[in-house]
Amino acid sequence: QQQVKQSPQSLIVQKGGISIINCAYENTAFDYFPWYQQFPGKGPALLIAIRPDVSEKKEGRFTISFNKSAKQFSLHIMDSQPGDSATYFCAARVTSGSRLTFGEGTQLTVNP
Amino acid sequence: GAGVSQTPSNKVTEKGKYVELRCDPISGHTALYWYRQSLGQGPEFLIYFQGTGAADDSGLPNDRFFAVRPEGSVSTLKIQRTERGDSAVYLCASSSGLASPYEQYFGPGTRLTVT
């Protein structure tokens, strides 16, 4: 059972544009929602994370928007740069310290 | 400080052989996780250690897979009688378990190829 669904599968954006990746979840017990960035041949790197008690979190060019009633959250990358080209994964966790459930990933390409 | 390290970075083995994959977590991190990532997919949970004990091993696909963490630091994932379907990148992550919300930090992974 896929508990976190991610879209789109791939995304092409021009330099300076906004990249938007969406995730939807089913389990209302999820209480922590991180986003990871992964470059080829590397492990996932934690980018930004949010708890369900806030609707938005911003760190630099990266923003998470969270809609608890719709069970959806999204990553916005402002002023996208070619160096942002990577695969992005959303994830969710039920209780502190337990497993992460990942989405299928979005391959982002930012053209110069 | 040093991040999560994993050895070997690549492992090629023949079907039916036994393999061991090692994970060295961030110093002081009490929680350690193993995930498996198939090509084009997100990581899938295998097992979670809190200290020396396996707190959740429900993600292990079958009894050919086993993991240990005898001293609460380094962990070894062991796969017996490997099958071609075991080919994937095996990722290890650790977290402090001391401060909310327990962010998980990943190592570079071990790419396992079963021929």
Coordinates of C-alpha atoms in Angstrom, one line a residue, chain B residues 11-69:
Chain B
K11 CA 29.3 -5.0 -3.9
V12 CA 28.9 -7.5 -6.7
T13 CA 28.1 -11.0 -5.7
E14 CA 26.8 -14.2 -7.3
K15 CA 23.4 -15.5 -6.8
G16 CA 23.2 -17.7 -3.7
K17 CA 26.2 -16.1 -1.9
Y18 CA 26.2 -14.4 1.5
V19 CA 26.9 -10.7 1.9
E20 CA 27.4 -8.3 4.7
L21 CA 26.9 -4.5 4.5
R22 CA 28.3 -2.2 7.1
C23 CA 27.0 1.1 8.5
D24 CA 28.8 3.5 10.8
P25 CA 26.4 6.1 12.2
I26 CA 27.0 9.6 13.2
S27 CA 28.8 9.5 16.6
G28 CA 26.4 9.6 19.5
H29 CA 23.3 8.8 17.4
T30 CA 21.3 6.1 19.2
A31 CA 18.8 5.3 16.4
L32 CA 19.9 3.6 13.2
Y33 CA 17.8 2.7 10.2
W34 CA 18.3 0.5 7.1
Y35 CA 16.4 1.2 3.9
R36 CA 16.5 -0.3 0.5
Q37 CA 16.2 1.8 -2.7
S38 CA 15.5 0.2 -6.0
L39 CA 16.2 2.1 -9.3
G40 CA 13.8 5.0 -9.8
Q41 CA 12.0 4.4 -6.4
G42 CA 12.0 6.0 -3.0
P43 CA 13.8 4.3 -0.1
E44 CA 11.8 1.5 1.6
F45 CA 12.2 0.8 5.3
L46 CA 13.9 -2.4 6.4
I47 CA 14.7 -2.2 10.1
Y48 CA 15.2 0.3 12.9
F49 CA 17.5 0.0 15.9
Q50 CA 17.3 1.9 19.1
G51 CA 20.6 1.2 20.8
T52 CA 21.5 -2.4 20.4
G53 CA 18.0 -3.8 20.0
A54 CA 15.9 -4.0 16.8
A55 CA 12.8 -1.8 17.7
D56 CA 11.1 -2.5 14.4
D57 CA 12.1 -5.2 11.9
S58 CA 8.8 -5.4 10.0
G59 CA 10.3 -4.1 6.8
L60 CA 12.7 -7.1 6.3
P61 CA 11.4 -8.9 3.3
N62 CA 12.1 -12.4 4.4
D63 CA 14.3 -14.5 6.7
R64 CA 17.3 -14.3 4.4
F65 CA 17.8 -10.7 5.7
F66 CA 19.1 -10.1 9.2
A67 CA 20.8 -7.1 10.9
V68 CA 22.7 -6.6 14.1
R69 CA 24.1 -3.7 16.1

